[in-house]
XYZ file of C-alpha atoms in Angstrom:
353
model
C 2.171 7.775 23.645
C 4.403 5.270 24.857
C 2.761 2.465 22.958
C 3.198 4.612 19.755
C 6.879 5.025 20.171
C 7.309 1.093 20.943
C 5.277 0.791 17.764
C 7.546 2.972 15.711
C 10.780 1.435 17.098
C 9.514 -1.903 16.111
C 8.410 -0.914 12.496
C 11.790 0.636 12.136
C 13.599 -2.611 13.256
C 11.471 -4.811 10.783
C 12.409 -2.482 7.920
C 16.049 -2.396 8.786
C 16.276 -5.914 8.864
C 14.089 -6.482 5.715
C 16.454 -4.241 3.747
C 19.151 -6.144 5.191
C 17.420 -9.501 4.200
C 17.055 -8.497 0.652
C 20.429 -7.175 0.013
C 19.601 -3.468 -0.021
C 22.358 -2.411 2.540
C 23.937 0.219 0.255
C 21.792 3.104 1.854
C 22.457 1.926 5.236
C 26.198 1.545 4.367
C 26.329 4.913 3.123
C 24.867 6.594 6.143
C 27.152 4.429 8.301
C 30.463 5.093 6.454
C 29.506 8.933 6.289
C 28.893 8.901 10.201
C 31.722 6.853 11.261
C 33.846 5.911 8.172
C 36.440 8.460 9.312
C 37.089 6.949 12.535
C 37.400 3.556 10.992
C 39.781 4.877 8.350
C 42.048 6.486 11.093
C 41.946 3.472 13.371
C 43.218 1.390 10.408
C 45.784 4.098 9.137
C 47.298 5.713 11.973
C 49.205 2.837 13.138
C 51.039 2.735 9.639
C 51.616 6.412 9.740
C 55.390 7.639 10.303
C 55.941 11.152 11.530
C 58.727 13.328 10.393
C 59.318 15.367 13.480
C 61.943 17.681 11.753
C 59.559 18.409 9.238
C 56.750 19.260 11.943
C 58.760 21.379 13.914
C 59.692 23.154 11.025
C 56.434 23.677 9.888
C 55.352 24.851 13.535
C 58.301 27.530 13.515
C 57.381 28.511 9.861
C 53.803 29.361 11.104
C 54.908 31.200 14.080
C 57.075 33.476 12.148
C 54.371 34.128 9.611
C 52.177 34.992 12.441
C 54.444 37.299 14.205
C 55.101 38.820 10.905
C 51.565 39.344 9.803
C 50.759 40.717 13.250
C 53.447 43.402 13.031
C 52.433 44.262 9.645
C 48.710 44.519 10.671
C 49.545 46.454 13.546
C 51.671 49.040 11.475
C 48.771 49.029 8.823
C 46.305 49.796 11.430
C 47.974 52.059 13.624
C 46.445 55.313 14.279
C 47.150 58.361 12.145
C 47.537 61.981 12.784
C 43.775 62.777 12.869
C 41.941 62.476 15.949
C 39.319 59.971 14.434
C 41.861 57.035 14.626
C 43.027 57.563 17.994
C 42.879 54.660 20.469
C 42.483 51.918 18.182
C 44.584 48.979 18.318
C 45.118 45.847 16.067
C 44.516 42.989 18.823
C 46.484 39.531 18.651
C 43.312 37.579 18.654
C 42.548 39.111 15.331
C 45.880 38.300 13.944
C 45.304 34.534 15.355
C 42.155 34.374 13.553
C 43.522 35.447 10.443
C 46.499 32.857 10.584
C 43.816 29.825 11.286
C 41.694 31.194 8.662
C 44.715 31.082 6.112
C 45.534 27.481 7.178
C 41.954 26.282 6.996
C 41.737 27.700 3.271
C 44.723 26.081 2.488
C 43.780 22.802 4.147
C 40.487 22.890 2.367
C 41.874 23.860 -1.082
C 44.162 20.817 -0.798
C 41.178 18.923 0.322
C 39.126 19.689 -2.846
C 41.804 19.222 -5.212
C 41.932 15.531 -3.630
C 38.123 15.247 -3.778
C 38.095 16.620 -7.556
C 40.950 14.285 -8.546
C 38.817 11.457 -6.995
C 35.720 12.248 -8.524
C 37.313 12.469 -11.961
C 39.064 9.046 -11.385
C 35.552 7.350 -10.470
C 33.933 8.909 -13.371
C 36.778 7.818 -15.824
C 37.646 4.301 -14.546
C 36.870 1.125 -16.233
C 35.528 -0.395 -12.912
C 32.045 0.603 -12.274
C 31.717 2.884 -9.090
C 28.788 0.925 -7.553
C 27.832 -2.538 -8.111
C 24.072 -3.492 -8.020
C 23.626 -6.410 -5.391
C 20.517 -7.553 -7.125
C 22.616 -7.837 -10.515
C 24.905 -10.224 -8.863
C 22.017 -12.335 -7.161
C 20.371 -12.470 -10.675
C 23.460 -13.188 -12.394
C 24.204 -16.199 -9.813
C 20.494 -17.435 -10.444
C 20.932 -17.344 -14.156
C 24.032 -19.288 -14.104
C 22.214 -22.084 -11.710
C 19.512 -22.204 -14.472
C 22.151 -22.771 -17.233
C 23.715 -25.497 -15.325
C 20.346 -26.975 -14.632
C 19.971 -26.944 -18.381
C 23.055 -28.840 -19.263
C 21.897 -31.361 -16.504
C 18.434 -31.997 -17.960
C 20.310 -32.532 -21.207
C 22.541 -35.046 -19.922
C 19.803 -36.929 -18.574
C 17.934 -36.738 -21.960
C 20.763 -37.938 -23.678
C 21.108 -41.094 -21.112
C 17.589 -41.813 -21.871
C 18.390 -42.407 -25.177
C 21.946 -43.831 -25.219
C 22.091 -45.532 -21.775
C 24.927 -43.307 -20.902
C 25.841 -39.880 -20.211
C 28.096 -38.272 -22.943
C 31.999 -38.578 -23.295
C 33.765 -35.818 -21.732
C 35.605 -35.905 -25.427
C 35.621 -37.608 -28.673
C 38.844 -38.584 -30.164
C 39.258 -40.884 -33.390
C 41.767 -43.727 -33.812
C 44.569 -41.229 -35.229
C 44.141 -39.048 -31.838
C 42.307 -36.161 -33.612
C 40.034 -34.018 -31.407
C 36.512 -34.694 -32.773
C 33.757 -33.413 -30.583
C 32.862 -32.183 -27.161
C 30.286 -33.033 -24.442
C 28.605 -29.779 -25.308
C 28.137 -30.670 -28.772
C 26.849 -34.091 -28.031
C 24.105 -32.340 -25.765
C 23.074 -29.985 -28.505
C 19.941 -32.045 -29.561
C 18.879 -32.679 -26.043
C 18.173 -28.961 -25.186
C 14.817 -27.322 -25.039
C 16.700 -24.815 -27.457
C 15.793 -24.471 -31.150
C 18.946 -22.622 -31.887
C 21.200 -25.425 -30.377
C 19.381 -28.002 -32.612
C 19.990 -25.683 -35.493
C 23.659 -25.443 -34.859
C 24.061 -29.054 -34.279
C 22.538 -29.660 -37.790
C 25.452 -27.297 -39.300
C 28.062 -29.401 -37.678
C 29.910 -32.136 -39.767
C 30.478 -34.907 -36.780
C 32.650 -37.085 -39.109
C 35.568 -34.574 -39.320
C 37.103 -32.513 -36.291
C 35.734 -29.919 -34.609
C 38.214 -27.474 -36.001
C 37.895 -28.603 -39.397
C 37.188 -25.420 -41.699
C 33.607 -26.931 -42.369
C 32.885 -26.565 -38.686
C 34.123 -22.968 -38.339
C 30.607 -21.377 -38.865
C 28.825 -23.581 -36.464
C 31.374 -23.095 -33.510
C 31.724 -19.293 -34.118
C 28.043 -19.113 -32.823
C 27.486 -18.349 -29.040
C 25.252 -20.513 -26.813
C 23.487 -18.526 -24.245
C 23.262 -21.613 -21.706
C 27.406 -21.929 -21.943
C 27.513 -17.890 -20.829
C 27.722 -17.291 -17.086
C 26.083 -13.565 -16.532
C 28.340 -13.005 -13.631
C 31.512 -13.127 -16.035
C 29.705 -10.925 -18.430
C 28.964 -8.471 -15.607
C 32.707 -8.188 -14.683
C 34.084 -8.158 -18.235
C 35.966 -5.083 -17.552
C 38.194 -7.032 -14.577
C 39.251 -9.413 -17.524
C 42.540 -9.418 -19.286
C 41.574 -12.205 -21.569
C 38.779 -12.719 -24.258
C 35.706 -14.158 -22.406
C 33.325 -14.543 -25.567
C 35.772 -15.471 -28.364
C 39.288 -17.108 -28.773
C 41.848 -15.845 -31.275
C 40.105 -17.952 -34.039
C 36.531 -16.155 -33.093
C 35.231 -19.605 -31.821
C 32.764 -18.915 -29.136
C 33.843 -19.807 -25.528
C 32.072 -21.659 -22.647
C 31.978 -20.305 -19.008
C 31.718 -23.726 -17.903
C 33.690 -26.926 -18.142
C 32.995 -30.728 -17.247
C 34.573 -32.752 -14.367
C 37.488 -34.732 -16.052
C 36.523 -37.906 -13.855
C 32.783 -37.938 -14.839
C 32.848 -36.585 -18.373
C 35.839 -38.948 -19.431
C 37.326 -38.945 -22.886
C 35.991 -41.593 -25.319
C 34.519 -43.314 -21.935
C 30.626 -42.628 -21.588
C 29.399 -43.424 -18.148
C 26.140 -45.236 -17.228
C 24.215 -44.262 -14.452
C 24.606 -47.386 -12.647
C 28.421 -47.176 -12.551
C 27.907 -44.186 -10.210
C 28.149 -46.178 -7.113
C 28.951 -42.965 -4.999
C 25.469 -41.843 -5.621
C 24.249 -39.332 -8.033
C 23.870 -36.704 -5.311
C 27.563 -37.010 -4.526
C 28.812 -36.883 -7.813
C 29.827 -33.538 -10.089
C 29.230 -33.427 -13.734
C 30.212 -29.800 -14.550
C 30.836 -26.326 -12.958
C 31.652 -22.801 -13.249
C 35.130 -21.515 -14.626
C 36.375 -17.921 -14.595
C 39.325 -18.082 -16.340
C 41.288 -19.708 -19.231
C 37.978 -20.230 -21.334
C 37.811 -22.900 -23.872
C 35.559 -22.936 -26.951
C 32.427 -24.790 -26.192
C 33.172 -27.233 -29.151
C 36.664 -28.245 -27.930
C 36.954 -31.732 -26.541
C 39.194 -30.874 -23.876
C 36.866 -28.491 -22.349
C 37.172 -30.529 -18.911
C 38.898 -29.707 -15.714
C 40.261 -31.508 -12.662
C 38.838 -30.739 -9.284
C 42.060 -31.816 -7.510
C 43.057 -28.043 -8.392
C 40.421 -26.758 -5.770
C 37.986 -24.063 -6.457
C 39.146 -20.392 -7.175
C 42.562 -21.641 -6.634
C 43.823 -21.892 -10.108
C 43.017 -20.391 -13.476
C 42.876 -23.950 -14.958
C 40.527 -25.099 -12.334
C 36.844 -24.300 -11.411
C 35.767 -21.216 -9.960
C 33.362 -18.268 -10.030
C 33.468 -14.522 -10.113
C 31.320 -14.633 -7.156
C 34.001 -14.513 -4.106
C 34.396 -17.389 -2.113
C 32.002 -19.874 -3.989
C 31.199 -21.776 -7.378
C 28.255 -23.534 -8.560
C 28.372 -27.108 -9.498
C 26.152 -29.552 -11.512
C 25.591 -33.082 -9.919
C 24.759 -36.120 -11.397
C 21.393 -36.131 -9.929
C 20.225 -32.933 -11.880
C 20.662 -30.477 -8.537
C 22.971 -27.445 -8.500
C 24.649 -26.541 -5.548
C 26.819 -23.626 -4.313
C 30.095 -25.115 -2.896
C 32.615 -22.972 -0.690
C 36.000 -22.650 -2.034
C 37.455 -23.570 1.165
C 35.753 -27.260 1.249
C 38.120 -29.599 2.444
C 39.999 -31.439 -0.425
C 39.130 -34.729 0.509
C 35.500 -33.856 0.113
C 35.744 -32.298 -3.302
C 37.607 -35.331 -4.400
C 35.019 -37.334 -3.051
C 32.578 -35.620 -5.201
C 34.687 -35.408 -8.187
C 34.899 -39.467 -8.577
C 31.663 -41.328 -9.634
C 32.849 -44.756 -8.110
C 35.746 -43.874 -5.911
C 34.061 -45.570 -2.773
C 34.500 -42.458 -0.437
C 32.267 -41.938 2.383
C 31.622 -38.243 2.694
C 30.382 -38.574 6.025
C 33.735 -39.461 7.402
C 35.227 -35.934 6.449
C-alpha cells in the first residue's frame, strides 16, 4: 500500500514538472491564484491602504443605530396580541443581529457582483486578449528565428556569387536612395515570390520611384515577425504598411556590417563570423523592406529605444550572426559586448568582458 502511495506521488511530481517544462503552467497558476491569490493581493495592497477613521466610526455608529432601530421595530411587530395564542413569545436580540449581518452581507455581495460583472464586461470587450497562449509565443519566436536563418542563407549565397555580403544600402552619386540590402537578397532566397518581385524592380531608378511602387507594396513573409503580428493590438503605429502603402520589415541590418555602398567581404571580418551581427529583430519604427536606410545602430541597446533593436518578447531579442547562426540575446547584455558583436573588425576580445 505504501509503495503505491510513493509511486502515485512520484507520478504526480513528474507530471507537474513535465507540464512546467513544456510551458503549460496556466492550469497550475489558475489553481494557485484561486487558493492563495487573495493572500498575495492583500500582502501587496494593504500597506498602501489608508484608513479614514472618521468614516469608519460613522459607519459603525450608523450600523449600531440601524441595528437598535430594527430590533425595536421587530419587537413591537412581534409583540403578543390580545389572543392567548401569542402570549409568551418575544423577539430575541440574536434574531436582530442575524438580520443585520444578513443585510450587510447581501449589500457587500451586491457590490462584489457589480464589480465582477464590470470586470467580465471589460475583459470581453477590451482589445487585449484575456489569455495568451504560451505555445503561440514559442512558435512565433521559432518562426522568427527561421526567418533570420533565411536571411543568413541568402547573404551567404550572395557572398558566394559576388565575394562580398550586400551593402546595407545603395546610393547613387547624386545621393539618391537606390536599393536596400533586402532587395539585393531577393534572388538568393529559396522563395519563388521573392524572385518574382525582384524581376518587377527597376534597379536603375530609386526604390521609391513610381515605377517600383507595385513591387514594394508586396509583403515578404520572411521579413515579418509573427510575434509582432500576434501582438498587433498593442501597437499604435502601422506594422504592415507605411502611409504610402509600402510593405514594412520587422528586421533591420546592423549599420556597422551592412554599410552604405560598402560591401563587406568575409575575410574582412577579423573579429570572427561567430562574433559579428548581421541583422536582428526590431519592434518599433518599422521601415519598408525596400528602404536603403533600414539599418540600426546596436549602441542604442536592445529594447531600450524605438529606433534600436528589440523584440515583443520581453527581455530578449534574436540576432543573425555572420556565421549563419541565430542567437537570443538578453537586453541587459553589457554594452561593451554588444558593441564588440556589432563591429566586424573592431579587434575587441569578448572574453575580456
